[in-house]
Amino acid sequence: MSLRITPLTDPAHGAHSRRLAWLASDADANPVGTAFLRLFDGGQAHLAELTVHVHPVERRQGVGSRLLDTAVAAARDNTRRCVVAQAGAGSPGDHFLPARGFRKVLTLRYSRLPLADVDIPSLAGIIERPHSGYRLASWQGTVPDDLAQTFADSRRAMDDMPMEDTDHGTTTWDVDRVRAAAKAVEQRGDHLHTVVAIDTSNGSIAGFTELVVPGGGTGDAQHYGTGVLPEHRGHGLGRWMKAESIRHAHGHYPDLGGLLTDTADSNTHMRHISDSLGYLPTHTTLQYQLDL
């Protein structure tokens, strides 16, 4: 196939990353595939995240390989040491990536909680059981000013999340970054709801869980992250916060279908929490990494 790769100007630059984009087109200028390469900063400045899409009719004609080569060259030019990409288990990408030198580094298990099946009295029992030394709090959208700094500090709870063999690095959070993340959700029309566990001895946040609900309040919401600081683990805070998040979604979004979550296969503790709350497995995604 006669193929042309055209760099695109991508407007989806974040405050802490930027994205490169390319369009593949055939001899008649018909688009046949795209590639996007996200370049992170801070503690992930070594990392690039790749997404390649090829029209099903145009596969096995070298389109994906050309886009991949272009993106990998750009990653090298931007001094990245690795490129990661995800593919559904058994999908074309699951066969394509290892054939191009990528190695599997992470297995993500996805699950869904149908809100129509939620046992509210049972959920209330989990939420209302006292957790000595802690209380729950929540907010919609951007974190309140009085909790902004401790919320930013609590984000280090994710630093040691199981990532198997991924060269993931760490994300550095400050108040500006947590506010920018909430603003990004708001600007695309969705709703961010955060539940936190607060240490009553000093008012600091010990853990958090975030849920993003589609703007129309229909379809499925997505859990963005649940984390408990190492010094506060072992008190059941993760399950407690997640149960409150479920109750909020059930009570405030009657047309919402369900809640989606993804967890590393090796994160058995968080997978157990989701299982205990009624989440059901849906599919598996594999993360691949190419070391440059």
Tab-separated table of C-alpha atoms in Angstrom:
chain	number	residue	atom	x	y	z
A	1	MET	CA	0.000	0.000	0.000
A	2	SER	CA	1.151	3.520	-0.825
A	3	LEU	CA	0.989	5.205	2.562
A	4	ARG	CA	1.441	8.753	3.816
A	5	ILE	CA	2.021	9.610	7.481
A	6	THR	CA	1.028	13.183	8.370
A	7	PRO	CA	1.806	14.802	11.740
A	8	LEU	CA	-1.240	16.466	13.270
A	9	THR	CA	-1.619	19.336	15.691
A	10	ASP	CA	-3.267	17.862	18.753
A	11	PRO	CA	-5.116	20.239	21.115
A	12	ALA	CA	-5.265	17.698	23.959
A	13	HIS	CA	-2.244	19.001	25.853
A	14	GLY	CA	-2.590	18.703	29.624
A	15	ALA	CA	-0.872	20.701	32.313
A	16	HIS	CA	1.559	17.825	32.931
A	17	SER	CA	1.743	16.066	29.572
A	18	ARG	CA	1.552	16.705	25.861
A	19	ARG	CA	0.385	14.534	23.004
A	20	LEU	CA	1.769	13.987	19.515
A	21	ALA	CA	-0.512	12.702	16.763
A	22	TRP	CA	-0.223	11.261	13.243
A	23	LEU	CA	-2.678	10.357	10.488
A	24	ALA	CA	-2.027	7.554	8.013
A	25	SER	CA	-3.712	7.913	4.610
A	26	ASP	CA	-3.666	5.873	1.415
A	27	ALA	CA	-2.834	6.962	-2.147
A	28	ASP	CA	-6.303	8.475	-2.516
A	29	ALA	CA	-5.909	10.488	0.709
A	30	ASN	CA	-8.384	8.281	2.564
A	31	PRO	CA	-7.601	8.052	6.297
A	32	VAL	CA	-6.693	4.489	7.290
A	33	GLY	CA	-5.162	4.835	10.770
A	34	THR	CA	-4.017	7.117	13.573
A	35	ALA	CA	-1.371	7.117	16.282
A	36	PHE	CA	-1.181	9.189	19.456
A	37	LEU	CA	1.832	9.425	21.732
A	38	ARG	CA	1.434	11.012	25.160
A	39	LEU	CA	4.611	12.385	26.731
A	40	PHE	CA	4.523	12.800	30.499
A	41	ASP	CA	6.596	15.082	32.728
A	42	GLY	CA	7.864	15.053	36.319
A	43	GLY	CA	8.409	11.609	37.768
A	44	GLN	CA	7.207	10.075	34.502
A	45	ALA	CA	9.378	12.070	32.108
A	46	HIS	CA	10.960	8.790	30.989
A	47	LEU	CA	7.622	7.428	29.772
A	48	ALA	CA	5.521	7.672	26.612
A	49	GLU	CA	2.068	6.147	26.153
A	50	LEU	CA	1.087	4.957	22.674
A	51	THR	CA	-2.322	4.415	21.103
A	52	VAL	CA	-2.576	3.099	17.533
A	53	HIS	CA	-5.813	2.578	15.609
A	54	VAL	CA	-6.038	1.038	12.133
A	55	HIS	CA	-9.291	0.619	10.225
A	56	PRO	CA	-10.187	-3.110	10.289
A	57	VAL	CA	-10.267	-3.291	6.482
A	58	GLU	CA	-6.734	-1.871	6.258
A	59	ARG	CA	-5.054	-4.183	8.787
A	60	ARG	CA	-2.164	-6.498	7.842
A	61	GLN	CA	-0.949	-4.062	5.198
A	62	GLY	CA	1.782	-2.347	7.201
A	63	VAL	CA	-0.260	0.638	8.388
A	64	GLY	CA	0.129	-0.132	12.078
A	65	SER	CA	3.841	-0.835	11.719
A	66	ARG	CA	4.475	2.481	9.953
A	67	LEU	CA	2.540	4.403	12.586
A	68	LEU	CA	4.335	2.515	15.346
A	69	ASP	CA	7.767	3.222	13.860
A	70	THR	CA	6.926	6.911	13.558
A	71	ALA	CA	5.732	7.162	17.154
A	72	VAL	CA	8.679	5.203	18.571
A	73	ALA	CA	11.108	7.449	16.692
A	74	ALA	CA	9.385	10.473	18.256
A	75	ALA	CA	9.659	8.881	21.706
A	76	ARG	CA	13.405	8.456	21.200
A	77	ASP	CA	13.715	12.043	19.959
A	78	ASN	CA	12.023	13.136	23.187
A	79	THR	CA	14.517	11.109	25.275
A	80	ARG	CA	11.998	8.566	26.553
A	81	ARG	CA	13.333	5.270	27.825
A	82	CYS	CA	10.155	3.257	27.304
A	83	VAL	CA	6.840	3.257	25.466
A	84	VAL	CA	3.718	1.576	26.877
A	85	ALA	CA	0.535	0.548	25.077
A	86	GLN	CA	-2.600	-1.371	26.037
A	87	ALA	CA	-4.566	-4.018	24.178
A	88	GLY	CA	-7.555	-6.139	25.040
A	89	ALA	CA	-6.723	-9.781	25.702
A	90	GLY	CA	-7.085	-11.714	22.451
A	91	SER	CA	-7.522	-8.546	20.354
A	92	PRO	CA	-5.524	-7.707	17.204
A	93	GLY	CA	-3.371	-5.395	19.311
A	94	ASP	CA	-2.585	-8.266	21.667
A	95	HIS	CA	-0.950	-10.050	18.727
A	96	PHE	CA	0.513	-6.945	17.063
A	97	LEU	CA	2.458	-5.486	19.989
A	98	PRO	CA	4.573	-8.520	20.997
A	99	ALA	CA	5.339	-9.136	17.320
A	100	ARG	CA	6.852	-5.628	17.241
A	101	GLY	CA	9.099	-6.146	20.253
A	102	PHE	CA	6.815	-5.115	23.109
A	103	ARG	CA	6.737	-7.290	26.233
A	104	LYS	CA	3.752	-7.797	28.511
A	105	VAL	CA	4.278	-5.972	31.821
A	106	LEU	CA	0.822	-5.624	33.400
A	107	THR	CA	-2.543	-7.382	33.411
A	108	LEU	CA	-5.580	-5.238	34.237
A	109	ARG	CA	-8.829	-6.871	35.320
A	110	TYR	CA	-11.976	-4.859	34.597
A	111	SER	CA	-15.222	-5.288	36.493
A	112	ARG	CA	-18.619	-3.626	36.704
A	113	LEU	CA	-21.186	-3.088	39.425
A	114	PRO	CA	-24.766	-2.953	38.052
A	115	LEU	CA	-26.425	-0.278	40.183
A	116	ALA	CA	-29.815	-1.955	39.868
A	117	ASP	CA	-28.393	-4.922	41.782
A	118	VAL	CA	-26.964	-2.926	44.708
A	119	ASP	CA	-28.211	-4.045	48.127
A	120	ILE	CA	-28.628	-0.633	49.774
A	121	PRO	CA	-29.312	-1.897	53.342
A	122	SER	CA	-26.179	-4.050	53.175
A	123	LEU	CA	-24.196	-1.115	51.800
A	124	ALA	CA	-25.490	1.143	54.581
A	125	GLY	CA	-24.295	-1.401	57.119
A	126	ILE	CA	-20.754	-1.140	55.755
A	127	ILE	CA	-20.815	2.670	55.692
A	128	GLU	CA	-22.371	3.189	59.114
A	129	ARG	CA	-20.061	0.800	60.958
A	130	PRO	CA	-17.684	3.024	62.992
A	131	HIS	CA	-14.009	3.185	62.066
A	132	SER	CA	-12.332	4.427	65.222
A	133	GLY	CA	-10.232	7.527	64.615
A	134	TYR	CA	-11.658	8.245	61.156
A	135	ARG	CA	-14.646	9.930	59.541
A	136	LEU	CA	-15.873	10.129	55.955
A	137	ALA	CA	-16.205	13.334	53.941
A	138	SER	CA	-17.019	13.955	50.281
A	139	TRP	CA	-17.326	16.666	47.673
A	140	GLN	CA	-18.401	17.194	44.083
A	141	GLY	CA	-15.924	18.716	41.634
A	142	THR	CA	-12.877	20.589	42.929
A	143	VAL	CA	-11.550	19.885	46.418
A	144	PRO	CA	-12.594	22.478	49.048
A	145	ASP	CA	-9.858	24.963	49.936
A	146	ASP	CA	-9.530	23.766	53.523
A	147	LEU	CA	-8.746	20.205	52.358
A	148	ALA	CA	-6.731	21.041	49.246
A	149	GLN	CA	-3.233	20.612	50.680
A	150	THR	CA	-3.927	17.427	52.627
A	151	PHE	CA	-5.733	15.988	49.602
A	152	ALA	CA	-2.695	16.685	47.415
A	153	ASP	CA	-0.480	15.086	50.082
A	154	SER	CA	-2.718	11.996	50.199
A	155	ARG	CA	-2.105	11.275	46.513
A	156	ARG	CA	1.167	9.571	47.434
A	157	ALA	CA	-1.067	6.661	48.468
A	158	MET	CA	-0.891	5.628	44.800
A	159	ASP	CA	2.913	5.667	44.608
A	160	ASP	CA	3.275	2.015	45.596
A	161	MET	CA	0.221	0.620	43.804
A	162	PRO	CA	1.028	-2.726	42.173
A	163	MET	CA	2.152	-2.112	38.582
A	164	GLU	CA	3.881	-5.474	38.055
A	165	ASP	CA	6.781	-4.990	35.598
A	166	THR	CA	5.741	-1.581	34.231
A	167	ASP	CA	8.383	1.172	34.365
A	168	HIS	CA	5.668	3.490	35.634
A	169	GLY	CA	7.516	6.045	37.740
A	170	THR	CA	5.629	8.313	40.131
A	171	THR	CA	3.251	11.200	39.625
A	172	THR	CA	4.044	14.294	41.665
A	173	TRP	CA	0.917	15.985	42.980
A	174	ASP	CA	0.412	19.459	44.400
A	175	VAL	CA	-2.666	21.622	44.963
A	176	ASP	CA	-2.523	23.099	41.467
A	177	ARG	CA	-2.432	19.637	39.922
A	178	VAL	CA	-5.414	18.226	41.829
A	179	ARG	CA	-7.418	21.318	40.941
A	180	ALA	CA	-6.395	21.082	37.287
A	181	ALA	CA	-7.455	17.408	37.169
A	182	ALA	CA	-10.894	18.275	38.552
A	183	LYS	CA	-11.195	21.189	36.123
A	184	ALA	CA	-10.441	18.895	33.182
A	185	VAL	CA	-13.312	16.594	34.166
A	186	GLU	CA	-15.645	19.574	34.526
A	187	GLN	CA	-14.657	21.078	31.156
A	188	ARG	CA	-15.602	17.934	29.283
A	189	GLY	CA	-19.019	17.976	30.984
A	190	ASP	CA	-18.609	15.091	33.428
A	191	HIS	CA	-19.058	14.979	37.217
A	192	LEU	CA	-16.226	14.145	39.620
A	193	HIS	CA	-17.232	12.850	43.054
A	194	THR	CA	-14.584	12.248	45.723
A	195	VAL	CA	-14.928	10.438	49.036
A	196	VAL	CA	-12.149	10.676	51.634
A	197	ALA	CA	-11.384	9.172	55.021
A	198	ILE	CA	-10.159	11.815	57.458
A	199	ASP	CA	-7.914	11.132	60.433
A	200	THR	CA	-9.863	12.759	63.272
A	201	SER	CA	-6.724	13.254	65.369
A	202	ASN	CA	-5.344	15.937	63.042
A	203	GLY	CA	-7.842	16.494	60.204
A	204	SER	CA	-5.580	15.055	57.507
A	205	ILE	CA	-6.839	12.857	54.672
A	206	ALA	CA	-5.848	9.222	55.132
A	207	GLY	CA	-7.321	7.900	51.877
A	208	PHE	CA	-9.551	8.750	48.936
A	209	THR	CA	-11.638	7.278	46.140
A	210	GLU	CA	-12.780	9.103	42.995
A	211	LEU	CA	-15.703	8.413	40.677
A	212	VAL	CA	-16.385	10.155	37.350
A	213	VAL	CA	-20.020	10.151	36.183
A	214	PRO	CA	-20.966	10.975	32.557
A	215	GLY	CA	-22.453	14.436	32.195
A	216	GLY	CA	-25.893	13.147	31.258
A	217	GLY	CA	-26.046	10.850	34.264
A	218	THR	CA	-26.590	7.800	32.043
A	219	GLY	CA	-24.415	4.903	30.936
A	220	ASP	CA	-21.629	3.800	33.264
A	221	ALA	CA	-19.466	5.806	35.660
A	222	GLN	CA	-15.745	5.137	36.014
A	223	HIS	CA	-13.682	4.787	39.191
A	224	TYR	CA	-10.497	6.817	38.753
A	225	GLY	CA	-8.527	5.720	41.772
A	226	THR	CA	-8.733	4.449	45.323
A	227	GLY	CA	-5.790	4.783	47.665
A	228	VAL	CA	-4.994	4.658	51.384
A	229	LEU	CA	-1.752	6.041	52.804
A	230	PRO	CA	0.583	3.276	54.054
A	231	GLU	CA	0.400	4.460	57.665
A	232	HIS	CA	-3.409	4.128	57.644
A	233	ARG	CA	-3.786	0.739	55.988
A	234	GLY	CA	-5.331	-2.239	57.724
A	235	HIS	CA	-8.430	-0.395	58.995
A	236	GLY	CA	-10.835	-1.188	56.145
A	237	LEU	CA	-10.817	2.370	54.825
A	238	GLY	CA	-10.720	1.417	51.149
A	239	ARG	CA	-13.905	-0.634	51.300
A	240	TRP	CA	-15.563	1.968	53.531
A	241	MET	CA	-14.884	4.830	51.107
A	242	LYS	CA	-15.833	2.841	48.032
A	243	ALA	CA	-19.131	1.790	49.618
A	244	GLU	CA	-19.974	5.443	50.263
A	245	SER	CA	-19.099	6.283	46.653
A	246	ILE	CA	-21.501	3.576	45.458
A	247	ARG	CA	-24.270	4.862	47.708
A	248	HIS	CA	-23.811	8.394	46.392
A	249	ALA	CA	-23.983	7.250	42.755
A	250	HIS	CA	-27.065	5.117	43.434
A	251	GLY	CA	-28.876	7.937	45.211
A	252	HIS	CA	-27.953	10.876	42.974
A	253	TYR	CA	-27.966	9.355	39.473
A	254	PRO	CA	-31.092	7.192	39.069
A	255	ASP	CA	-30.452	6.670	35.325
A	256	LEU	CA	-26.884	5.496	35.753
A	257	GLY	CA	-26.362	1.898	34.645
A	258	GLY	CA	-23.301	0.824	36.578
A	259	LEU	CA	-19.827	1.565	37.915
A	260	LEU	CA	-16.657	0.416	36.158
A	261	THR	CA	-13.307	-0.276	37.762
A	262	ASP	CA	-9.958	-1.658	36.651
A	263	THR	CA	-7.369	-3.236	38.927
A	264	ALA	CA	-3.960	-4.753	38.393
A	265	ASP	CA	-4.147	-8.537	38.511
A	266	SER	CA	-1.525	-8.534	41.266
A	267	ASN	CA	-3.484	-6.069	43.424
A	268	THR	CA	-5.357	-8.821	45.216
A	269	HIS	CA	-6.418	-6.570	48.105
A	270	MET	CA	-8.283	-4.078	45.909
A	271	ARG	CA	-9.736	-6.849	43.762
A	272	HIS	CA	-11.103	-8.458	46.946
A	273	ILE	CA	-12.722	-5.150	47.937
A	274	SER	CA	-14.467	-4.869	44.574
A	275	ASP	CA	-15.583	-8.511	44.684
A	276	SER	CA	-17.008	-8.054	48.177
A	277	LEU	CA	-19.050	-5.052	47.002
A	278	GLY	CA	-20.614	-6.956	44.101
A	279	TYR	CA	-18.470	-5.976	41.122
A	280	LEU	CA	-18.518	-8.592	38.349
A	281	PRO	CA	-15.621	-9.329	35.942
A	282	THR	CA	-16.078	-8.012	32.399
A	283	HIS	CA	-12.801	-8.239	30.489
A	284	THR	CA	-9.009	-8.168	30.703
A	285	THR	CA	-6.577	-5.672	29.200
A	286	LEU	CA	-2.838	-6.208	28.850
A	287	GLN	CA	-0.225	-3.478	29.054
A	288	TYR	CA	2.855	-3.886	26.885
A	289	GLN	CA	6.129	-2.020	27.129
A	290	LEU	CA	8.920	-1.369	24.627
A	291	ASP	CA	12.255	-0.476	26.198
A	292	LEU	CA	14.155	2.023	24.049
